[in-house]
Amino acid sequence: MDSREDFFGSLVFNDDVMKERLPKDVYKALRQTVDEGKDLDLAIANPVANAMKNWALEKGCTHYTHWFQPMTGITAEKHDAFISPAPGGKAIFEFSGKELIKGEPDASSFPSGGLRATFEARGYTAWDPTSNAFIKDGTLCIPTAFCSYSGEVLDKKTPLLRSMEAVAAEAKKILSLFGKKPERVITTVGPEQEYFLIDKKDYEKRRDLIYTGRTLIGARSPKGQELEDHYFGALRTRVSEYMQDLDMELWKLGVYAKTSHNEAAPCQHELAPVYTTTNIAVDNNQLTMEIMKKTAERHGFACLLHEKPFEGINGSGKHNNWSLSTEDANLLEPGDNPKDNAQFLLFLVAVIKGVDEYQDLLRVSAASAGNDHRLGAHEAPPAIVSIFLGDELTGILDALAEGHSAPGRTKEKMQLGVHVLPAIPKDTTDRNRTSPFAFTGNKFEFRMLGSSFSVAEPNTVLNTVVAKELKGFYERLKDAEDFNKAVSDLVKETYINHRRIVFNGNNYSAEWVEEARRRGLMNLPTSPDAFDTLCSPKNIALFSEFGIYSSVELHSRYEILNDEYSKTIHIEALTLIDMINQEILPACMDYSSEIATGICRKRGALPGMRLEAEEARLGELEGLITALYNANKELERTVAEASSEHGSALAHYSSDKIIPQMNEVRKYSDSLELLCSEKHWPIPTYGKMLFYV
């Protein structure tokens, strides 16, 4: 490779490769499918497959896989060799258009929410030509959609693609009213990825991290993030080397990894990519999470993507930066004078209306057992959905609502008082890191997502609710006699009816919870609470209207979400029970016995010796050991009783009964950790894991 630019995307069957290797008519037909959304011409499949195979063989591949995103939240792949029998006991490498277009994984072994029984195993993967094929671990990976034999979708990619088409179609109709006819309207996403790196040797000694991704027990370290000295701090040498290696691996796969830095908590870091088309951003983020973990192993790290791997410090989120664009303009760009930019204001209030009317869906899209530990804690937004617009846009909309002239935009320069420093242009509004859904210049940043999430479902929701509002706006405006007045009236009316969702203050405050209640906003504190709203008539109607999910498909997702939540808590509870029984209690009992033996020996050597410290410590230990033993037994009983529950009832039982009992066990275990000697404590502590050399 001649340069870093040539290095980028070297493992991707991208546009340059296709242009070079495909016949001109095949390349043109494929580009029309990708760029204009035209039906895929199946006649081009064979030449595309042959070109892919030859390119992959030159790169050292021997196998291919249909790479898809089932409802597990991770990716799936089944590897097939290019090899085929040839006369004379030989073999040739072949790859047909049929093999490119369709694969047949087992549909009953993936989550289906009851759509597929064990004996109904057939499923199909279908080539998604809008996402480039790539090479990973010496295998040609072909991005695909995944559906059951009966046609229901079983993946996260298909609904996303449907939603992208829906919002594009409705946005084009709105733009036509403004005299514009773009060839394409796309949603773009840039998912900022937070993660923790800890020493792999420590990770391997913690079965809670291995089984669940988070520490189920662990007392506070003497130092946490109080000094705020980690955020944007100088990188450890090991971490810097890891980040450089990670960038190189991602660049080869065409992932626009752009920004890396330390996050607020010890051992916490962030990677931010350049924004790209939503379905490609989803694919890239799935790849990013996988490559993060693999690269970490080479550097002696374990990469933790759980939303709350450590108690008492920041959890990890994924900030989903979403926008809507044509081929040459961002539709959420306010311009120099947003108060006079009717098109921008119309799209803006469409988002405001959609978020207000479908708060529940946005909350569901950010709901999981892991994220329940994060939302509302250390620099994470609460479980209440609201929108931050900033002073300027709020002032403009308030002025329109109240019927007086809106303020204009002014660009200030910040003078820093040092002659050699430049005057810095000051943005017209501040940022609000506490907001779950914040306007940040020309995009919305959805900050509720957990770090391990696929960003497919949140963006499916965003695309669909905005499509719904744009469709209603078009019906309202299409026959307007005075279009400009009709737009102004619609913007004003929409904002007045939905301004309750706009909040520019501190979302972390207790006062906001009460204020949100007064405004009538939804507060769904746990994931099971959120799941219960998914299949409401309103939401079924929304997804059915745009063909995103059928009622059956939506109900299957409801079952999957509840099942995944309950199983996650069940695994955590069993892991905690085992750790207490097999590691913590024996270690503490050994330490207690050692103290008791020491007391006896000292008394035997010098009768009447005052041993107040030893006796006091022994008493503390025995009291906590007994309390921990009893609490762990109670957790065992609570878990056993869960067998009588199912579905939503089991998810609520897990949230309301099992988690509080797990917290009770943790309380006693963490207290014992602070008393137990270092040599007796059987697992790495927070201090050791978070402050490695």
XYZ file of C-alpha atoms in Angstrom:
693
model
C 0.000 0.000 0.000
C 1.379 3.382 -1.005
C -0.182 5.579 1.669
C -2.467 5.747 4.676
C -5.264 6.758 2.305
C -4.766 3.518 0.350
C -4.706 1.609 3.626
C -8.181 2.889 4.549
C -10.894 0.495 3.394
C -8.362 -2.001 2.063
C -10.514 -4.873 3.335
C -13.779 -3.480 1.940
C -15.427 -4.308 -1.378
C -16.165 -0.623 -1.793
C -17.190 1.601 -4.675
C -13.680 1.939 -6.099
C -13.211 -1.843 -6.120
C -16.632 -2.380 -7.704
C -15.985 0.248 -10.369
C -12.684 -1.420 -11.230
C -13.870 -5.037 -11.237
C -17.493 -4.994 -12.404
C -18.704 -4.615 -15.999
C -19.959 -1.068 -16.559
C -23.612 -2.057 -16.957
C -23.492 -4.201 -13.805
C -21.821 -1.433 -11.814
C -24.404 1.093 -13.025
C -27.327 -1.164 -12.115
C -25.891 -1.825 -8.675
C -25.341 1.896 -8.030
C -28.941 2.635 -9.009
C -30.123 0.122 -6.419
C -27.922 1.653 -3.737
C -28.334 5.351 -4.586
C -31.892 5.533 -5.875
C -33.519 2.659 -3.986
C -34.465 0.824 -7.177
C -35.313 -2.883 -7.068
C -32.296 -5.146 -7.179
C -31.772 -6.621 -10.650
C -31.113 -10.286 -9.925
C -29.347 -10.634 -13.268
C -26.349 -8.764 -11.863
C -25.880 -11.198 -8.973
C -23.589 -13.643 -10.797
C -21.030 -11.076 -12.051
C -21.029 -9.333 -8.659
C -20.521 -12.658 -6.860
C -17.670 -13.619 -9.181
C -15.950 -10.260 -8.690
C -16.352 -10.511 -4.912
C -14.893 -14.030 -4.911
C -11.876 -13.123 -7.025
C -11.152 -10.056 -4.907
C -11.501 -12.062 -1.689
C -9.248 -14.863 -2.959
C -6.573 -12.310 -3.826
C -6.806 -11.085 -0.228
C -6.206 -14.611 1.082
C -9.802 -15.632 1.849
C -11.030 -19.208 1.516
C -14.517 -18.753 3.020
C -17.493 -16.421 2.898
C -20.328 -15.763 5.333
C -23.675 -14.028 5.341
C -23.116 -11.543 8.177
C -26.370 -10.567 9.923
C -27.730 -8.987 13.074
C -30.263 -11.194 14.884
C -32.187 -10.131 17.972
C -29.322 -11.197 20.239
C -27.835 -7.690 19.921
C -24.629 -9.049 18.400
C -23.790 -10.277 14.917
C -23.994 -13.809 13.545
C -22.138 -15.646 10.817
C -21.985 -19.145 9.294
C -18.838 -19.786 7.252
C -18.895 -21.616 3.926
C -15.857 -22.385 1.793
C -15.629 -21.221 -1.813
C -14.449 -24.748 -2.636
C -16.403 -27.063 -4.958
C -15.570 -30.552 -6.338
C -13.868 -30.777 -9.730
C -13.123 -33.740 -12.040
C -10.180 -35.902 -11.148
C -10.629 -35.504 -7.400
C -9.649 -31.851 -7.574
C -11.362 -28.726 -6.367
C -12.180 -25.280 -7.739
C -13.239 -22.054 -6.043
C -16.755 -20.957 -6.946
C -19.284 -18.433 -5.665
C -22.617 -18.007 -7.445
C -25.128 -15.221 -7.537
C -27.594 -17.508 -5.779
C -25.131 -17.978 -2.905
C -24.598 -14.221 -2.738
C -28.282 -13.363 -2.624
C -29.589 -16.009 -0.222
C -28.336 -18.040 2.716
C -30.140 -20.429 5.073
C -29.208 -20.177 8.760
C -31.221 -21.901 11.478
C -34.087 -19.564 12.397
C -35.258 -21.416 15.500
C -31.986 -21.096 17.427
C -32.106 -17.288 17.477
C -34.552 -15.214 19.548
C -37.890 -15.107 17.751
C -40.426 -14.234 20.440
C -42.428 -17.327 19.629
C -42.432 -16.810 15.850
C -40.413 -19.972 15.272
C -40.652 -23.249 17.175
C -37.678 -25.596 17.462
C -39.005 -27.824 14.680
C -39.514 -24.758 12.418
C -35.866 -24.208 11.729
C -35.653 -22.736 8.251
C -34.696 -19.079 7.911
C -33.199 -16.937 5.182
C -30.518 -14.284 4.932
C -30.831 -11.845 2.015
C -27.978 -9.748 0.592
C -28.118 -6.062 1.519
C -26.361 -4.306 -1.392
C -26.486 -0.941 0.392
C -23.791 -2.132 2.838
C -20.389 -3.046 1.447
C -18.978 -6.541 1.852
C -15.736 -6.728 3.814
C -13.051 -9.156 4.949
C -12.748 -10.081 8.612
C -10.469 -12.776 9.994
C -9.773 -14.051 6.494
C -13.459 -14.465 5.601
C -15.543 -12.497 3.091
C -18.451 -11.048 5.108
C -21.605 -10.155 3.182
C -24.050 -7.916 5.114
C -27.533 -9.417 4.979
C -31.044 -9.177 6.347
C -32.542 -12.135 8.250
C -36.120 -13.407 8.117
C -38.072 -16.538 8.988
C -39.419 -19.091 6.505
C -42.855 -17.497 6.916
C -41.529 -14.028 6.114
C -41.411 -12.329 9.519
C -38.230 -10.372 10.193
C -35.931 -11.801 12.850
C -33.194 -9.196 12.730
C -32.445 -5.548 13.462
C -31.315 -4.592 9.960
C -34.566 -5.102 8.019
C -36.775 -2.798 10.141
C -34.018 -0.181 10.013
C -33.886 -0.264 6.212
C -37.681 -0.040 6.086
C -37.652 2.993 8.377
C -34.962 4.694 6.302
C -37.119 4.314 3.204
C -40.169 5.613 5.080
C -38.586 8.797 6.398
C -36.895 9.450 3.047
C -40.203 9.208 1.197
C -42.006 11.562 3.580
C -39.138 14.055 3.667
C -39.079 14.204 -0.132
C -42.785 15.041 -0.152
C -42.215 17.907 2.289
C -39.258 19.202 0.277
C -41.362 19.150 -2.902
C -43.640 21.736 -1.277
C -40.591 23.986 -0.977
C -39.851 23.467 -4.695
C -37.028 20.995 -4.132
C -36.623 17.543 -5.665
C -33.574 15.819 -4.213
C -32.553 12.435 -5.602
C -31.906 11.061 -2.111
C -32.841 11.751 1.476
C -30.862 9.794 4.039
C -30.537 9.670 7.773
C -26.993 9.852 9.066
C -25.646 8.609 12.378
C -22.423 8.901 14.327
C -22.495 6.622 17.405
C -19.919 7.656 20.024
C -18.758 4.497 21.798
C -17.715 4.465 25.472
C -15.877 1.509 27.002
C -13.598 0.383 29.836
C -10.195 -1.286 29.570
C -8.898 -3.360 32.462
C -6.011 -5.763 32.779
C -6.968 -9.148 31.330
C -5.364 -10.976 34.271
C -7.746 -9.214 36.654
C -10.685 -9.903 34.356
C -9.919 -13.626 34.320
C -10.122 -13.742 38.126
C -13.623 -12.223 38.250
C -16.337 -14.680 37.241
C -18.920 -11.878 37.453
C -17.119 -9.983 34.691
C -16.722 -13.147 32.635
C -20.376 -14.251 32.931
C -22.227 -10.937 33.140
C -19.919 -8.152 31.981
C -20.228 -6.232 35.238
C -18.976 -6.495 38.811
C -21.766 -7.844 41.002
C -19.767 -7.072 44.140
C -16.961 -4.624 44.847
C -16.336 -2.033 47.519
C -15.406 1.529 46.662
C -11.787 2.338 45.960
C -10.125 5.034 48.110
C -9.923 7.038 44.886
C -12.586 7.150 42.199
C -13.203 10.010 39.808
C -13.469 12.750 42.457
C -10.433 14.682 41.231
C -11.734 14.726 37.649
C -8.191 14.003 36.521
C -8.905 11.237 34.022
C -11.206 12.984 31.547
C -9.149 14.022 28.482
C -6.026 13.197 30.523
C -2.760 11.923 29.101
C -3.154 8.358 27.859
C -1.358 5.474 29.495
C 1.253 4.097 27.112
C -0.562 0.748 26.929
C -3.860 2.456 26.201
C -2.332 4.724 23.553
C -0.821 1.731 21.782
C -4.186 -0.044 21.955
C -6.026 2.953 20.483
C -3.559 3.261 17.606
C -3.859 -0.438 16.835
C -7.647 -0.234 17.068
C -7.763 2.683 14.617
C -5.656 0.766 12.102
C -7.889 -2.303 12.322
C -11.036 -0.219 11.919
C -9.636 1.859 9.076
C -8.868 -1.311 7.113
C -12.566 -2.169 7.475
C -13.645 1.260 6.259
C -14.781 2.466 9.686
C -14.205 6.211 10.069
C -12.754 6.058 13.577
C -11.944 9.700 14.242
C -11.622 10.724 17.899
C -10.277 8.856 20.939
C -9.833 10.095 24.497
C -10.065 9.234 28.177
C -13.580 9.474 29.576
C -14.523 10.672 33.069
C -14.124 7.422 35.033
C -10.815 5.658 35.668
C -10.069 3.157 32.867
C -12.933 4.551 30.783
C -12.404 5.718 27.214
C -14.357 6.809 24.153
C -14.130 6.375 20.384
C -16.139 8.612 18.059
C -16.538 8.000 14.311
C -17.362 10.344 11.461
C -21.095 10.345 10.674
C -22.265 8.159 7.819
C -25.465 6.696 6.378
C -27.442 5.054 9.162
C -27.385 1.418 8.071
C -23.643 1.627 7.378
C -23.134 3.332 10.754
C -25.006 0.451 12.411
C -22.822 -2.129 10.650
C -19.677 -0.173 11.507
C -20.605 0.128 15.170
C -21.205 -3.615 15.444
C -17.787 -4.154 13.891
C -16.266 -1.561 16.211
C -17.466 -3.347 19.337
C -16.179 -6.691 18.069
C -12.790 -5.316 16.999
C -12.449 -3.433 20.300
C -12.638 -6.699 22.214
C -10.301 -8.620 19.903
C -7.717 -5.846 19.826
C -7.838 -5.551 23.620
C -6.803 -9.188 23.995
C -3.645 -8.594 21.955
C -2.674 -5.809 24.348
C -3.342 -7.752 27.541
C -6.627 -5.954 28.193
C -10.251 -6.924 28.576
C -12.644 -4.453 26.929
C -15.852 -3.977 28.940
C -18.914 -2.737 27.049
C -21.420 -3.191 29.867
C -23.353 -0.055 30.784
C -22.299 -0.185 34.450
C -19.298 -2.456 35.018
C -18.308 -0.659 38.244
C -20.510 0.733 41.000
C -20.027 4.324 42.133
C -18.389 5.730 39.002
C -19.611 6.621 35.530
C -21.240 4.002 33.402
C -20.770 3.769 29.647
C -23.251 5.023 27.094
C -23.435 5.359 23.352
C -24.348 8.828 22.067
C -26.375 8.445 18.881
C -25.933 11.576 16.732
C -28.816 11.558 14.241
C -29.569 13.862 11.345
C -31.509 14.011 8.089
C -29.848 15.054 4.824
C -30.230 15.266 1.068
C -27.275 14.637 -1.211
C -26.122 18.229 -0.716
C -27.787 19.670 2.408
C -28.403 18.870 6.073
C -32.111 19.380 6.727
C -31.412 20.112 10.398
C -28.912 22.880 9.648
C -30.411 26.133 11.036
C -28.433 28.373 8.708
C -27.387 31.932 9.488
C -30.941 33.000 10.375
C -32.916 30.059 11.741
C -35.873 32.300 12.602
C -36.364 32.898 8.871
C -35.593 29.334 7.808
C -39.106 27.900 7.498
C -37.937 24.570 6.113
C -35.582 24.010 9.035
C -38.208 25.004 11.599
C -40.728 22.622 10.028
C -38.357 19.660 10.252
C -37.358 20.735 13.761
C -40.911 20.739 15.118
C -41.579 17.420 13.367
C -38.851 15.911 15.555
C -40.194 17.684 18.649
C -43.710 16.400 18.008
C -42.503 12.882 17.276
C -40.387 12.655 20.417
C -43.247 13.969 22.562
C -45.888 11.657 21.134
C -43.629 8.602 21.193
C -41.638 9.100 24.390
C -42.364 5.502 25.289
C -40.795 4.110 22.116
C -37.621 6.107 22.587
C -37.426 4.858 26.164
C -37.974 1.257 25.030
C -35.207 1.616 22.449
C -32.785 2.467 25.278
C -34.047 -0.133 27.754
C -32.033 -3.111 28.991
C -31.019 -4.758 32.242
C -27.574 -3.217 31.947
C -28.796 0.293 31.162
C -31.149 0.294 34.151
C -28.042 0.520 36.361
C -26.770 3.525 34.403
C -29.725 5.792 33.626
C -30.097 8.481 36.245
C -26.636 7.876 37.755
C -23.221 9.547 37.337
C -23.520 11.685 34.198
C -26.230 9.627 32.510
C -29.613 11.102 31.623
C -32.660 9.981 33.603
C -35.316 7.620 32.304
C -37.510 10.625 31.441
C -37.344 11.634 27.770
C -36.984 15.358 27.082
C -35.401 17.577 24.426
C -32.709 20.217 24.848
C -32.884 22.932 22.167
C -30.695 25.643 23.660
C -31.565 29.248 24.337
C -31.531 30.500 20.739
C -33.912 27.962 19.194
C -36.134 27.924 22.269
C -36.273 31.719 22.111
C -37.264 31.623 18.435
C -40.011 29.056 18.974
C -41.264 30.777 22.114
C -41.476 34.043 20.189
C -43.454 32.376 17.401
C -45.770 30.769 19.936
C -46.355 34.048 21.748
C -46.730 36.146 18.618
C -43.804 38.545 18.904
C -40.684 38.975 16.814
C -38.021 36.344 17.219
C -34.447 37.228 18.144
C -31.832 37.028 15.400
C -28.644 35.016 15.516
C -25.529 36.810 16.679
C -22.034 35.419 16.477
C -19.848 36.563 19.328
C -16.077 36.369 19.661
C -14.568 35.207 22.925
C -11.640 37.417 23.900
C -9.292 35.432 26.116
C -7.207 38.383 27.300
C -3.929 37.173 25.825
C -2.755 38.934 22.667
C -1.158 35.884 21.058
C -4.345 33.808 21.420
C -6.967 34.085 18.673
C -10.471 35.384 19.275
C -12.656 32.242 19.281
C -16.098 32.266 17.624
C -18.655 31.543 20.328
C -21.508 29.147 19.561
C -24.975 30.582 19.901
C -25.985 28.019 22.499
C -24.325 25.949 25.206
C -24.306 22.142 25.373
C -26.371 20.194 27.897
C -24.744 16.900 28.833
C -27.653 16.019 31.131
C -30.241 15.926 28.362
C -31.289 12.566 26.929
C -32.117 14.106 23.531
C -30.194 17.260 22.709
C -29.989 19.441 19.591
C -26.302 20.037 18.992
C -25.989 22.403 16.063
C -27.283 20.418 13.082
C -28.215 17.074 14.600
C -29.884 15.484 17.581
C -27.806 13.557 20.093
C -29.783 10.706 21.671
C -27.759 10.059 24.831
C -29.837 7.394 26.605
C -28.402 4.423 24.719
C -26.251 1.927 26.573
C -22.716 1.174 25.430
C -23.437 -2.439 24.423
C -26.509 -1.543 22.343
C -26.977 -2.039 18.654
C -27.966 1.383 17.357
C -30.355 -0.178 14.847
C -33.496 -0.112 16.999
C -33.156 3.458 18.358
C -32.691 4.729 14.811
C -35.577 2.626 13.535
C -37.756 4.386 16.099
C -36.396 7.851 15.301
C -36.829 7.399 11.561
C -40.364 6.068 11.924
C -41.712 8.704 14.305
C -40.274 11.511 12.165
C -41.775 9.899 9.055
C -45.142 9.846 10.826
C -45.028 13.550 11.665
C -43.778 14.584 8.209
C -46.600 12.611 6.615
C -49.142 14.487 8.721
C -47.478 17.810 7.913
C -47.644 17.076 4.180
C -51.361 16.303 4.322
C -51.877 19.582 6.161
C -49.788 21.699 3.778
C -50.197 20.181 0.329
C -53.345 22.132 -0.619
C -52.595 25.317 1.336
C -53.547 28.511 -0.513
C -50.927 30.569 1.327
C -48.102 28.103 1.822
C -45.819 30.387 3.832
C -48.592 31.286 6.263
C -49.641 27.653 6.536
C -46.079 26.621 7.422
C -45.770 29.400 9.992
C -49.095 28.455 11.569
C -48.167 24.767 11.621
C -44.795 25.422 13.259
C -46.443 27.630 15.880
C -49.296 25.212 16.597
C -47.012 22.171 16.782
C -44.605 23.833 19.181
C -47.389 25.088 21.457
C -48.907 21.610 21.637
C -45.598 19.857 22.312
C -43.363 22.400 24.041
C -43.727 20.401 27.282
C -41.047 18.010 25.981
C -38.483 20.836 25.734
C -36.334 21.267 28.829
C -33.015 23.123 28.832
C -32.207 22.720 32.523
C -30.511 20.128 34.712
C -31.991 16.723 33.963
C -30.087 15.229 36.915
C -31.974 17.265 39.497
C -34.751 15.876 41.684
C -36.769 18.978 40.837
C -36.882 17.940 37.190
C -38.529 14.623 38.067
C -41.336 16.504 39.782
C -41.530 19.098 37.011
C -41.741 16.345 34.376
C -44.614 14.775 36.280
C -46.467 18.101 36.284
C -45.915 18.408 32.544
C -47.392 14.966 31.987
C -44.208 13.374 30.682
C -43.682 9.655 31.086
C -41.337 8.308 33.746
C -40.551 4.646 33.100
C -37.770 3.921 35.589
C -37.162 0.252 34.773
C -36.937 -1.666 31.529
C -40.000 -3.853 32.262
C -41.993 -0.641 32.807
C -40.864 0.544 29.382
C -41.460 -2.787 27.656
C -45.109 -2.755 28.746
C -45.738 0.269 26.502
C -44.310 -1.266 23.318
C -47.439 -2.965 22.016
C -49.934 -0.223 22.736
C -52.513 0.376 19.967
C -50.790 3.682 19.166
C -47.435 2.034 18.612
C -48.797 -0.929 16.673
C -50.606 1.527 14.397
C -47.438 3.555 13.853
C -45.240 0.650 12.817
C -47.984 -0.996 10.775
C -48.708 2.216 8.869
C -45.178 2.355 7.505
C -44.630 -1.398 7.209
C -41.820 -1.395 9.754
C -43.252 -4.131 11.971
C -46.473 -6.082 11.717
C -48.423 -6.527 14.920
C -47.071 -10.086 15.133
C -43.479 -8.904 14.674
C -43.886 -6.197 17.311
C -45.344 -8.635 19.831
C -42.464 -11.016 19.171
C -40.028 -8.238 20.036
C -41.946 -7.563 23.222
C -41.497 -11.215 24.191
C -37.809 -11.149 23.268
C -37.129 -8.015 25.328
C -38.797 -9.430 28.439
C -37.104 -12.795 27.997
C -33.652 -11.281 27.522
C -34.103 -9.061 30.576
C -35.218 -11.933 32.819
C -32.454 -14.246 31.644
C -29.845 -11.539 32.216
C -30.965 -11.029 35.816
C -31.187 -14.793 36.352
C -27.595 -15.297 35.186
C -26.413 -12.428 37.377
C -28.202 -13.811 40.430
C -26.810 -17.329 39.970
C -23.328 -15.914 39.423
C -23.575 -13.841 42.592
C -24.821 -16.802 44.629
C -21.904 -18.940 43.417
C -19.327 -16.224 44.107
C -20.583 -15.745 47.652
C -20.757 -19.467 48.407
C -17.527 -20.511 46.715
C -15.248 -17.498 47.117
C -16.372 -14.748 49.478
C -17.761 -16.704 52.442
C -14.853 -19.212 52.539
C -12.298 -16.373 52.350
C -13.966 -14.381 55.114
C -14.374 -17.455 57.294
C -10.681 -18.272 56.844
C -9.748 -14.746 57.869
C -12.095 -14.871 60.847
C -10.603 -18.233 61.901
C -7.101 -16.813 61.608
C -7.999 -13.958 63.939
C -9.665 -16.352 66.390
C -6.601 -18.616 66.324
C -4.389 -15.633 66.941
C -6.477 -14.590 69.926
C -6.214 -18.081 71.419
C -2.449 -18.212 70.897
C -1.886 -14.798 72.444
C -4.062 -15.631 75.426
C -2.250 -18.914 75.862
C 1.098 -17.142 75.821
C 0.005 -14.302 78.086
C -3.254 -14.908 79.982
C -5.155 -11.734 80.683
C -3.763 -9.917 77.612
C -6.160 -7.221 76.417
C -7.087 -7.995 72.811
C -9.767 -5.389 72.178
C -8.923 -4.751 68.493
C -8.804 -8.436 67.612
C -12.034 -9.205 69.452
C -13.798 -6.196 67.969
C -12.706 -7.110 64.438
C -13.705 -10.732 64.977
C -17.134 -9.626 66.166
C -17.601 -7.359 63.130
C -16.585 -10.121 60.772
C -18.829 -12.750 62.336
C -21.818 -10.416 62.290
C -21.348 -9.591 58.614
C -20.574 -13.200 57.672
C -23.834 -14.311 59.240
C -25.747 -11.489 57.542
C -24.170 -12.303 54.169
C -24.921 -16.001 54.549
C -28.576 -15.296 55.363
C -28.972 -12.727 52.582
C -27.478 -15.135 50.047
C -29.848 -17.890 51.193
C -32.750 -15.477 50.774
C -31.531 -14.669 47.242
C -31.494 -18.386 46.446
C -35.116 -18.666 47.598
C -36.121 -15.566 45.637
C -34.557 -16.940 42.452
C -36.214 -20.330 42.951
C -39.637 -18.706 43.324
C -39.192 -16.957 39.960
C -39.864 -20.263 38.178
C -43.599 -19.714 38.604
C -43.513 -16.482 36.564
C -43.301 -15.944 32.800
C -43.015 -13.140 30.237
C -43.650 -9.638 31.510
C -44.535 -10.927 34.977
C -41.119 -12.599 35.250
C -39.340 -9.438 34.060
C -41.140 -7.374 36.704
C -40.428 -10.018 39.343
C -36.744 -9.898 38.405
C -36.709 -6.123 38.679
C -38.809 -5.799 41.822
C -37.671 -8.863 43.810
C -34.407 -10.342 42.585
C -32.417 -7.147 42.010
C -33.182 -5.676 45.473
C -32.126 -8.965 47.060
C -28.933 -8.966 45.005
C -28.252 -5.451 46.281
C -28.748 -6.695 49.834
C -26.172 -9.437 49.298
C -23.775 -6.949 47.760
C -24.106 -4.596 50.724
C -22.796 -7.209 53.159
C -20.132 -8.522 50.789
C -18.764 -5.023 50.131
C -18.671 -4.323 53.866
C -16.672 -7.511 54.396
C -14.242 -6.537 51.630
C -13.376 -3.359 53.528
C -12.581 -5.422 56.641
C -10.936 -8.498 55.128
C -7.162 -8.648 54.757
C -5.786 -8.174 51.251
C -4.141 -11.597 51.223
C -7.436 -13.310 52.068
C -9.732 -11.417 49.661
C -10.087 -13.832 46.721
C -10.828 -11.498 43.786
C -9.268 -8.302 42.371
C -10.615 -5.153 44.036
C -11.797 -1.951 42.386
C -8.573 -0.239 43.367
C -6.505 -2.900 41.621
C -8.662 -3.073 38.489
C -9.171 0.662 37.982
C -5.659 1.856 38.772
C -3.384 -0.673 37.098
C 0.111 0.374 36.035
